C-alpha cells in the first residue's frame, strides 16, 4: 500500500466517517484555538528545572482535536519533514483513543514527545493547515502531538512499534542526536542491526547538552531513547568515530552501511578584542555545563560562572535558551544583544515571547565590537556599536549597518557568544574520499542523502550547517529509506 | 566502563593508573589525551595518555591530586571502574628525525612527556630529558626516562637530588654545551612560559603541550581556547601541542584561573 492509499483507507474507516458527520465544519472552525497552560513568568524565571509549557489537559486536547477538519488531502502532512499522519492521530484524540494516537505518531517519528515541544510548527505543519486559508489560526498540531506522546508515557503502557524480521545486516550510526536517532529507529524497524556511536557520555546530542530542561526535560528524551533500545538499537557511548574507531575499523567489524550524523557542534566566535577574557564563552560551553553536566546543581563537580549582568550575543533559539538559563541562574540583568531588529530574529516567536515575559532585555540593533576586562582578566564591560537597517542582503534580510560614532558601553560580568555553529570537522577529516563543501559540510545527494563514499550516508547539521531538530530527523528518515533500498538491491 | 588493572603511587599526591581501554590503546599515538569522568556527578577532565599496552588493551594515566576530580580518581583502586574514558583526543605529536631533542618536564607534566621521549628516541634522535621538581620525592618516571633516552638531567628546587635549580637552568646548561635542534616542554603553564622564553633567546624551535580547562574535548565548546600567533585555537582539536614561541602564555594562565573561586 502506498502512503496515499494508507491515508485514504484510514480516513474511510467507519468511526472516522462518523466523527466527520458528527460535527459541521463550520462548528469546528468556530472553536477557538487552545492556549497552552504555562508556569507564571515571575515564578519560572527563578526555577531552572521546571518546564514552562505545562501541556494540554484531556479536555483541552479533545476540544482542539475537534477543530481539525480531517481534510481528504491533508496539506499539513506536506509541512512535516518526517510525514506524520497528522489527521489520523488527531482524530484518535478527538474520539479519546490517546494511545492509538501515540502509536500513529511513532510510525514515522522516533521522538514525538521531543518534536511536539521543540519543532517550529508555525513554519512547518501548522503553516499548511487549511484553517489559515480561511483566516483562522491553524490547528495546534504540535500541542496535540506532545499531548499524545506525554499521555502514552505517563500511562505506563508504552507500545513498541512492529519490527521486521532481523536481516542480520549491521549498520553504524555516528552521533546520537535527532538525525541519528530518527535514522536508527527507521532502520531497526526494517530489521537491521543498528549500533549508534556517541562521543559524549550521554545519548541525545543537542537534546541533552543544548536544549534546557525548562523547554525539554532530559527524562523525556531518555524515555524516547529507551523506546529505541527496546526496539533493538544498540548504543555505544564514549566512542568517537574517526578517533576511537576508524572507517576501516567499522568495516572490519562488519558494518555494511554508515550514517554520519555528527552535527554542527563547532561554535563560531566573532574574533573581536577581549573575546578570550574570563567570563566570555560560547553558548555551547555554557549550555553544556548547565544541561549535560548539571553544573548549577551543588552536587555536580562541574562549575559554571553565574553572572549578575549577562549579555548573550545573537538572536537564534540557542541565544534564547542561553539568556533564559542565565536568568534562572540568578542574573539580575539578562540581555540579548542582536545586530538586526526583532523582526529578523531567527528564534521562534514563542521563545522570544517567553524570554520577554521572564524579564530578558532586548538590545536589538546593537553589535559588540570589544570586551573590556579588569586586572585579573575578567570581563567587565562590552562596547556596543549601534546599527541601522540597510538594503536586503543575500539572505533576504535587511543588512545591519553601523551608525557612525554611536558606541555605547555596558557593564557585564558574563558574555555568552551565540552567533552560530559550524559543522564538526572530525568525520570530514577522518573519512578519506568524502566530498566536502567550502563551509565544511558533507555533500550528499538530495534525494538519497548518499555521500561520495558508496556506503556512507549523512544527514542533519553535518550536511545543513546549523538547522532544526525536525529537519535533522527528516534527513534520517530519508537516508534510512535510501540505504535500505540500496542494500536490498545488492 | 573501564576497569583499573593496576595502581602505583609515585608520590603522596601522584598516582599511576593502568586502565582497560582496548580501543584507545590500539589507536592512540604519542601526544594524545583522553577525557575522563568519575562518578555520576563527575566533571570531564583531560589527562594525557602516558603509555599504552595494545596486547593487554590498557592505557596508563598519571594523575596528580590537585582538585576534587583528580582526588576522586586518585582514590580509586585496582578492580574499580572509571565511569567514562573517551579518546584518543587531540593531534598526535609530530615525530621526525631532527637531531638532538631536549625534553623538559616539570611536576606531573613528566608523565605525558614519556611517550614523546620514547617516540623521538625510536625515530633516531639524540634525546636529552630534563626532569624538574620541588624536591627529590616528587621526581617521577626517572627509570623509564633513562631507558628511553640518551641522558637524563635532574633538577630540584631544594637541591635534594640532581642539580639544585629550575628546569630552565637545566635546559640552558644543555644548550650551552651542545647544539639543540628541538625542545619539547610539558608542565605547569608558568614553567612552559619560561622554558619558551629561554629557547626563544637561543632561537631553538620549541613545542609546548598545553593543559587548559576543557569540557567536551572534541571541539564543541571552546572552553580550551588559547591565542597562538594572534589567532584563537582550540587546544583539544588543534593541539594540545603548539609552537611555544607563538603561544600567549599570559592569557592562558589568566584563563586557567577562571574557576579558582569555585574549585574545592
mmCIF file of C-alpha atoms in Angstrom, chain A residues 143-384:
data_model
loop_
_atom_site.group_PDB
_atom_site.id
_atom_site.type_symbol
_atom_site.label_atom_id
_atom_site.label_comp_id
_atom_site.label_asym_id
_atom_site.label_seq_id
_atom_site.Cartn_x
_atom_site.Cartn_y
_atom_site.Cartn_z
ATOM 1 C CA UNK A 143 0.452 20.711 21.221
ATOM 2 C CA UNK A 144 -1.608 17.671 20.236
ATOM 3 C CA UNK A 145 1.482 15.676 19.295
ATOM 4 C CA UNK A 146 3.003 16.479 22.653
ATOM 5 C CA UNK A 147 -0.244 15.581 24.414
ATOM 6 C CA UNK A 148 -0.462 12.132 22.806
ATOM 7 C CA UNK A 149 3.214 11.314 23.452
ATOM 8 C CA UNK A 150 3.043 12.537 27.066
ATOM 9 C CA UNK A 151 -0.204 10.661 27.652
ATOM 10 C CA UNK A 152 1.345 7.415 26.463
ATOM 11 C CA UNK A 153 4.483 7.856 28.550
ATOM 12 C CA UNK A 154 2.533 8.687 31.695
ATOM 13 C CA UNK A 155 0.065 5.840 31.121
ATOM 14 C CA UNK A 156 2.826 3.282 31.616
ATOM 15 C CA UNK A 157 1.544 1.455 28.521
ATOM 16 C CA UNK A 158 4.233 2.443 26.049
ATOM 17 C CA UNK A 159 3.913 0.453 22.851
ATOM 18 C CA UNK A 160 6.871 -0.837 20.866
ATOM 19 C CA UNK A 161 6.412 -0.448 17.099
ATOM 20 C CA UNK A 162 6.348 -3.581 14.960
ATOM 21 C CA UNK A 163 9.761 -4.684 13.768
ATOM 22 C CA UNK A 164 10.503 -6.576 10.551
ATOM 23 C CA UNK A 165 12.298 -9.899 10.823
ATOM 24 C CA UNK A 166 16.021 -9.451 11.572
ATOM 25 C CA UNK A 167 18.084 -9.467 8.389
ATOM 26 C CA UNK A 168 21.500 -9.731 10.091
ATOM 27 C CA UNK A 169 22.909 -6.658 8.315
ATOM 28 C CA UNK A 170 24.946 -4.388 10.599
ATOM 29 C CA UNK A 171 24.544 -0.625 10.291
ATOM 30 C CA UNK A 172 26.572 2.035 12.135
ATOM 31 C CA UNK A 173 25.279 5.461 13.100
ATOM 32 C CA UNK A 174 27.723 8.210 14.005
ATOM 33 C CA UNK A 175 26.149 10.558 16.525
ATOM 34 C CA UNK A 176 23.061 10.146 18.711
ATOM 35 C CA UNK A 177 21.352 13.465 18.039
ATOM 36 C CA UNK A 178 17.956 13.793 16.360
ATOM 37 C CA UNK A 179 19.167 12.764 12.876
ATOM 38 C CA UNK A 180 20.947 9.648 14.173
ATOM 39 C CA UNK A 181 18.049 8.595 16.400
ATOM 40 C CA UNK A 182 15.491 9.042 13.649
ATOM 41 C CA UNK A 183 17.616 7.018 11.231
ATOM 42 C CA UNK A 184 18.261 4.311 13.848
ATOM 43 C CA UNK A 185 14.521 3.982 14.569
ATOM 44 C CA UNK A 186 13.628 3.575 10.909
ATOM 45 C CA UNK A 187 16.403 1.059 10.199
ATOM 46 C CA UNK A 188 15.735 -1.129 13.230
ATOM 47 C CA UNK A 189 12.067 -1.287 12.176
ATOM 48 C CA UNK A 190 13.244 -2.607 8.822
ATOM 49 C CA UNK A 191 15.140 -5.432 10.512
ATOM 50 C CA UNK A 192 18.704 -4.093 10.517
ATOM 51 C CA UNK A 193 21.148 -4.482 13.426
ATOM 52 C CA UNK A 194 21.775 -0.867 14.313
ATOM 53 C CA UNK A 195 24.594 0.435 16.537
ATOM 54 C CA UNK A 196 24.750 4.136 17.418
ATOM 55 C CA UNK A 197 28.173 5.534 18.389
ATOM 56 C CA UNK A 198 28.198 8.642 20.587
ATOM 57 C CA UNK A 199 31.248 10.712 21.572
ATOM 58 C CA UNK A 200 29.758 12.096 24.798
ATOM 59 C CA UNK A 201 28.784 10.148 27.904
ATOM 60 C CA UNK A 202 25.046 10.708 27.296
ATOM 61 C CA UNK A 203 22.818 9.789 24.351
ATOM 62 C CA UNK A 204 20.769 12.504 22.654
ATOM 63 C CA UNK A 205 23.145 15.114 21.224
ATOM 64 C CA UNK A 206 21.739 18.623 21.314
ATOM 65 C CA UNK A 207 18.572 17.334 23.012
ATOM 66 C CA UNK A 208 20.730 16.690 26.097
ATOM 67 C CA UNK A 209 23.559 19.208 26.051
ATOM 68 C CA UNK A 210 21.806 22.059 24.266
ATOM 69 C CA UNK A 211 18.078 22.439 24.864
ATOM 70 C CA UNK A 212 17.439 23.288 28.546
ATOM 71 C CA UNK A 213 15.241 21.422 30.989
ATOM 72 C CA UNK A 214 12.649 24.202 31.036
ATOM 73 C CA UNK A 215 11.947 23.504 27.349
ATOM 74 C CA UNK A 216 12.763 19.810 27.062
ATOM 75 C CA UNK A 217 13.369 17.726 30.204
ATOM 76 C CA UNK A 218 16.148 15.140 29.801
ATOM 77 C CA UNK A 219 13.975 12.424 31.339
ATOM 78 C CA UNK A 220 11.559 12.771 28.427
ATOM 79 C CA UNK A 221 14.390 12.373 25.935
ATOM 80 C CA UNK A 222 15.545 9.294 27.865
ATOM 81 C CA UNK A 223 12.131 7.618 27.622
ATOM 82 C CA UNK A 224 12.162 8.024 23.846
ATOM 83 C CA UNK A 225 15.740 6.674 23.675
ATOM 84 C CA UNK A 226 14.693 3.710 25.838
ATOM 85 C CA UNK A 227 11.955 3.045 23.313
ATOM 86 C CA UNK A 228 14.598 2.720 20.590
ATOM 87 C CA UNK A 229 16.659 0.453 22.853
ATOM 88 C CA UNK A 230 13.648 -1.829 23.323
ATOM 89 C CA UNK A 231 13.321 -1.994 19.567
ATOM 90 C CA UNK A 232 16.880 -3.356 19.490
ATOM 91 C CA UNK A 233 19.056 -0.320 18.774
ATOM 92 C CA UNK A 234 22.456 -0.634 20.478
ATOM 93 C CA UNK A 235 24.118 2.488 21.903
ATOM 94 C CA UNK A 236 27.872 2.848 22.464
ATOM 95 C CA UNK A 237 28.844 5.916 24.486
ATOM 96 C CA UNK A 238 32.306 7.498 24.837
ATOM 97 C CA UNK A 239 33.246 6.349 21.357
ATOM 98 C CA UNK A 240 34.398 8.834 18.742
ATOM 99 C CA UNK A 241 34.215 7.529 15.202
ATOM 100 C CA UNK A 242 37.269 8.913 13.438
ATOM 101 C CA UNK A 243 39.315 8.750 16.667
ATOM 102 C CA UNK A 244 38.425 5.727 18.816
ATOM 103 C CA UNK A 245 37.277 3.731 15.774
ATOM 104 C CA UNK A 246 38.339 4.438 12.191
ATOM 105 C CA UNK A 247 36.375 3.988 8.967
ATOM 106 C CA UNK A 248 38.399 0.798 8.371
ATOM 107 C CA UNK A 249 37.650 -0.469 11.889
ATOM 108 C CA UNK A 250 33.918 -0.170 11.147
ATOM 109 C CA UNK A 251 34.373 -2.258 8.001
ATOM 110 C CA UNK A 252 36.428 -4.824 9.907
ATOM 111 C CA UNK A 253 33.574 -5.121 12.381
ATOM 112 C CA UNK A 254 31.224 -5.925 9.517
ATOM 113 C CA UNK A 255 29.199 -2.731 9.206
ATOM 114 C CA UNK A 256 27.626 -2.586 5.751
ATOM 115 C CA UNK A 257 26.315 0.974 5.916
ATOM 116 C CA UNK A 258 27.294 4.079 7.875
ATOM 117 C CA UNK A 259 25.060 7.055 8.579
ATOM 118 C CA UNK A 260 27.000 10.140 9.650
ATOM 119 C CA UNK A 261 25.004 12.498 11.842
ATOM 120 C CA UNK A 262 27.800 14.185 13.725
ATOM 121 C CA UNK A 263 26.150 17.602 13.743
ATOM 122 C CA UNK A 264 27.404 21.154 13.714
ATOM 123 C CA UNK A 265 28.945 21.367 17.131
ATOM 124 C CA UNK A 266 31.764 23.807 16.463
ATOM 125 C CA UNK A 267 30.960 27.210 17.978
ATOM 126 C CA UNK A 268 31.632 30.389 15.999
ATOM 127 C CA UNK A 269 33.300 33.337 17.684
ATOM 128 C CA UNK A 270 33.392 36.897 16.340
ATOM 129 C CA UNK A 271 37.166 37.392 16.680
ATOM 130 C CA UNK A 272 36.870 40.787 18.341
ATOM 131 C CA UNK A 273 39.228 42.141 21.019
ATOM 132 C CA UNK A 274 38.680 40.737 24.505
ATOM 133 C CA UNK A 275 36.783 37.647 23.386
ATOM 134 C CA UNK A 276 39.186 35.370 25.295
ATOM 135 C CA UNK A 277 38.662 37.178 28.613
ATOM 136 C CA UNK A 278 37.456 35.059 31.529
ATOM 137 C CA UNK A 279 33.651 35.098 31.570
ATOM 138 C CA UNK A 280 33.266 35.148 27.798
ATOM 139 C CA UNK A 281 32.181 31.757 26.464
ATOM 140 C CA UNK A 282 30.270 30.060 23.686
ATOM 141 C CA UNK A 283 26.634 29.135 24.223
ATOM 142 C CA UNK A 284 27.734 25.535 23.605
ATOM 143 C CA UNK A 285 30.056 25.681 26.600
ATOM 144 C CA UNK A 286 27.515 27.452 28.813
ATOM 145 C CA UNK A 287 24.616 25.155 27.921
ATOM 146 C CA UNK A 288 26.772 22.003 28.075
ATOM 147 C CA UNK A 289 27.910 22.894 31.570
ATOM 148 C CA UNK A 290 24.361 23.577 32.745
ATOM 149 C CA UNK A 291 22.397 20.941 30.803
ATOM 150 C CA UNK A 292 24.724 17.984 30.274
ATOM 151 C CA UNK A 293 26.967 18.446 33.314
ATOM 152 C CA UNK A 294 24.227 19.774 35.627
ATOM 153 C CA UNK A 295 26.691 22.440 36.808
ATOM 154 C CA UNK A 296 24.095 24.583 38.600
ATOM 155 C CA UNK A 297 23.380 21.663 40.932
ATOM 156 C CA UNK A 298 25.631 21.886 44.027
ATOM 157 C CA UNK A 299 26.094 18.079 43.838
ATOM 158 C CA UNK A 300 27.814 18.386 40.474
ATOM 159 C CA UNK A 301 31.617 18.614 40.239
ATOM 160 C CA UNK A 302 31.407 20.820 37.133
ATOM 161 C CA UNK A 303 31.443 24.547 37.876
ATOM 162 C CA UNK A 304 29.657 27.304 35.967
ATOM 163 C CA UNK A 305 30.022 31.076 36.263
ATOM 164 C CA UNK A 306 26.814 32.706 37.466
ATOM 165 C CA UNK A 307 26.876 36.270 36.200
ATOM 166 C CA UNK A 308 24.812 39.114 37.604
ATOM 167 C CA UNK A 309 24.886 41.088 34.339
ATOM 168 C CA UNK A 310 24.849 38.652 31.460
ATOM 169 C CA UNK A 311 24.866 39.523 27.769
ATOM 170 C CA UNK A 312 24.003 36.890 25.189
ATOM 171 C CA UNK A 313 25.146 37.754 21.677
ATOM 172 C CA UNK A 314 22.797 36.521 18.933
ATOM 173 C CA UNK A 315 19.113 36.119 18.102
ATOM 174 C CA UNK A 316 18.535 32.410 17.493
ATOM 175 C CA UNK A 317 16.920 29.746 19.659
ATOM 176 C CA UNK A 318 20.283 28.943 21.226
ATOM 177 C CA UNK A 319 20.628 32.578 22.275
ATOM 178 C CA UNK A 320 17.137 32.460 23.840
ATOM 179 C CA UNK A 321 17.976 29.210 25.661
ATOM 180 C CA UNK A 322 21.192 30.766 26.984
ATOM 181 C CA UNK A 323 19.685 34.043 28.148
ATOM 182 C CA UNK A 324 16.725 32.342 29.839
ATOM 183 C CA UNK A 325 19.167 29.959 31.540
ATOM 184 C CA UNK A 326 21.250 32.912 32.758
ATOM 185 C CA UNK A 327 18.116 34.477 34.238
ATOM 186 C CA UNK A 328 17.341 31.249 36.045
ATOM 187 C CA UNK A 329 20.892 31.093 37.438
ATOM 188 C CA UNK A 330 20.342 34.452 39.091
ATOM 189 C CA UNK A 331 21.245 37.128 36.539
ATOM 190 C CA UNK A 332 19.692 40.440 37.596
ATOM 191 C CA UNK A 333 20.185 41.799 34.118
ATOM 192 C CA UNK A 334 19.971 39.284 31.273
ATOM 193 C CA UNK A 335 20.375 40.864 27.851
ATOM 194 C CA UNK A 336 20.027 39.760 24.257
ATOM 195 C CA UNK A 337 22.404 41.711 22.024
ATOM 196 C CA UNK A 338 21.367 41.350 18.389
ATOM 197 C CA UNK A 339 22.661 43.285 15.412
ATOM 198 C CA UNK A 340 19.397 43.314 13.447
ATOM 199 C CA UNK A 341 15.882 44.214 14.602
ATOM 200 C CA UNK A 342 13.445 41.892 16.331
ATOM 201 C CA UNK A 343 11.662 41.199 13.051
ATOM 202 C CA UNK A 344 14.731 39.451 11.613
ATOM 203 C CA UNK A 345 15.361 37.285 14.686
ATOM 204 C CA UNK A 346 15.629 33.603 13.742
ATOM 205 C CA UNK A 347 14.368 32.433 17.160
ATOM 206 C CA UNK A 348 10.860 31.045 17.459
ATOM 207 C CA UNK A 349 8.244 33.656 18.349
ATOM 208 C CA UNK A 350 7.255 31.620 21.389
ATOM 209 C CA UNK A 351 10.827 31.659 22.741
ATOM 210 C CA UNK A 352 11.110 35.421 22.274
ATOM 211 C CA UNK A 353 7.759 35.923 23.998
ATOM 212 C CA UNK A 354 8.767 33.655 26.900
ATOM 213 C CA UNK A 355 12.114 35.409 27.272
ATOM 214 C CA UNK A 356 10.458 38.827 27.423
ATOM 215 C CA UNK A 357 7.916 37.653 29.988
ATOM 216 C CA UNK A 358 10.808 36.397 32.102
ATOM 217 C CA UNK A 359 12.407 39.839 32.175
ATOM 218 C CA UNK A 360 15.056 39.471 29.466
ATOM 219 C CA UNK A 361 16.111 42.813 27.937
ATOM 220 C CA UNK A 362 16.427 43.055 24.178
ATOM 221 C CA UNK A 363 19.204 45.251 22.849
ATOM 222 C CA UNK A 364 18.389 44.916 19.166
ATOM 223 C CA UNK A 365 20.354 46.835 16.502
ATOM 224 C CA UNK A 366 23.454 46.573 18.708
ATOM 225 C CA UNK A 367 26.648 44.725 17.818
ATOM 226 C CA UNK A 368 29.580 44.077 20.190
ATOM 227 C CA UNK A 369 32.930 45.378 18.951
ATOM 228 C CA UNK A 370 35.105 44.841 22.025
ATOM 229 C CA UNK A 371 35.098 43.399 25.548
ATOM 230 C CA UNK A 372 36.994 45.090 28.348
ATOM 231 C CA UNK A 373 38.379 43.265 31.374
ATOM 232 C CA UNK A 374 39.826 44.003 34.797
ATOM 233 C CA UNK A 375 43.373 43.373 36.009
ATOM 234 C CA UNK A 376 42.522 39.688 36.642
ATOM 235 C CA UNK A 377 41.399 39.221 33.055
ATOM 236 C CA UNK A 378 37.683 39.024 33.868
ATOM 237 C CA UNK A 379 35.186 40.653 31.544
ATOM 238 C CA UNK A 380 33.696 43.854 32.984
ATOM 239 C CA UNK A 381 32.246 45.800 30.060
ATOM 240 C CA UNK A 382 31.244 45.449 26.459
ATOM 241 C CA UNK A 383 31.397 48.115 23.796
ATOM 242 C CA UNK A 384 28.376 48.030 21.512
#
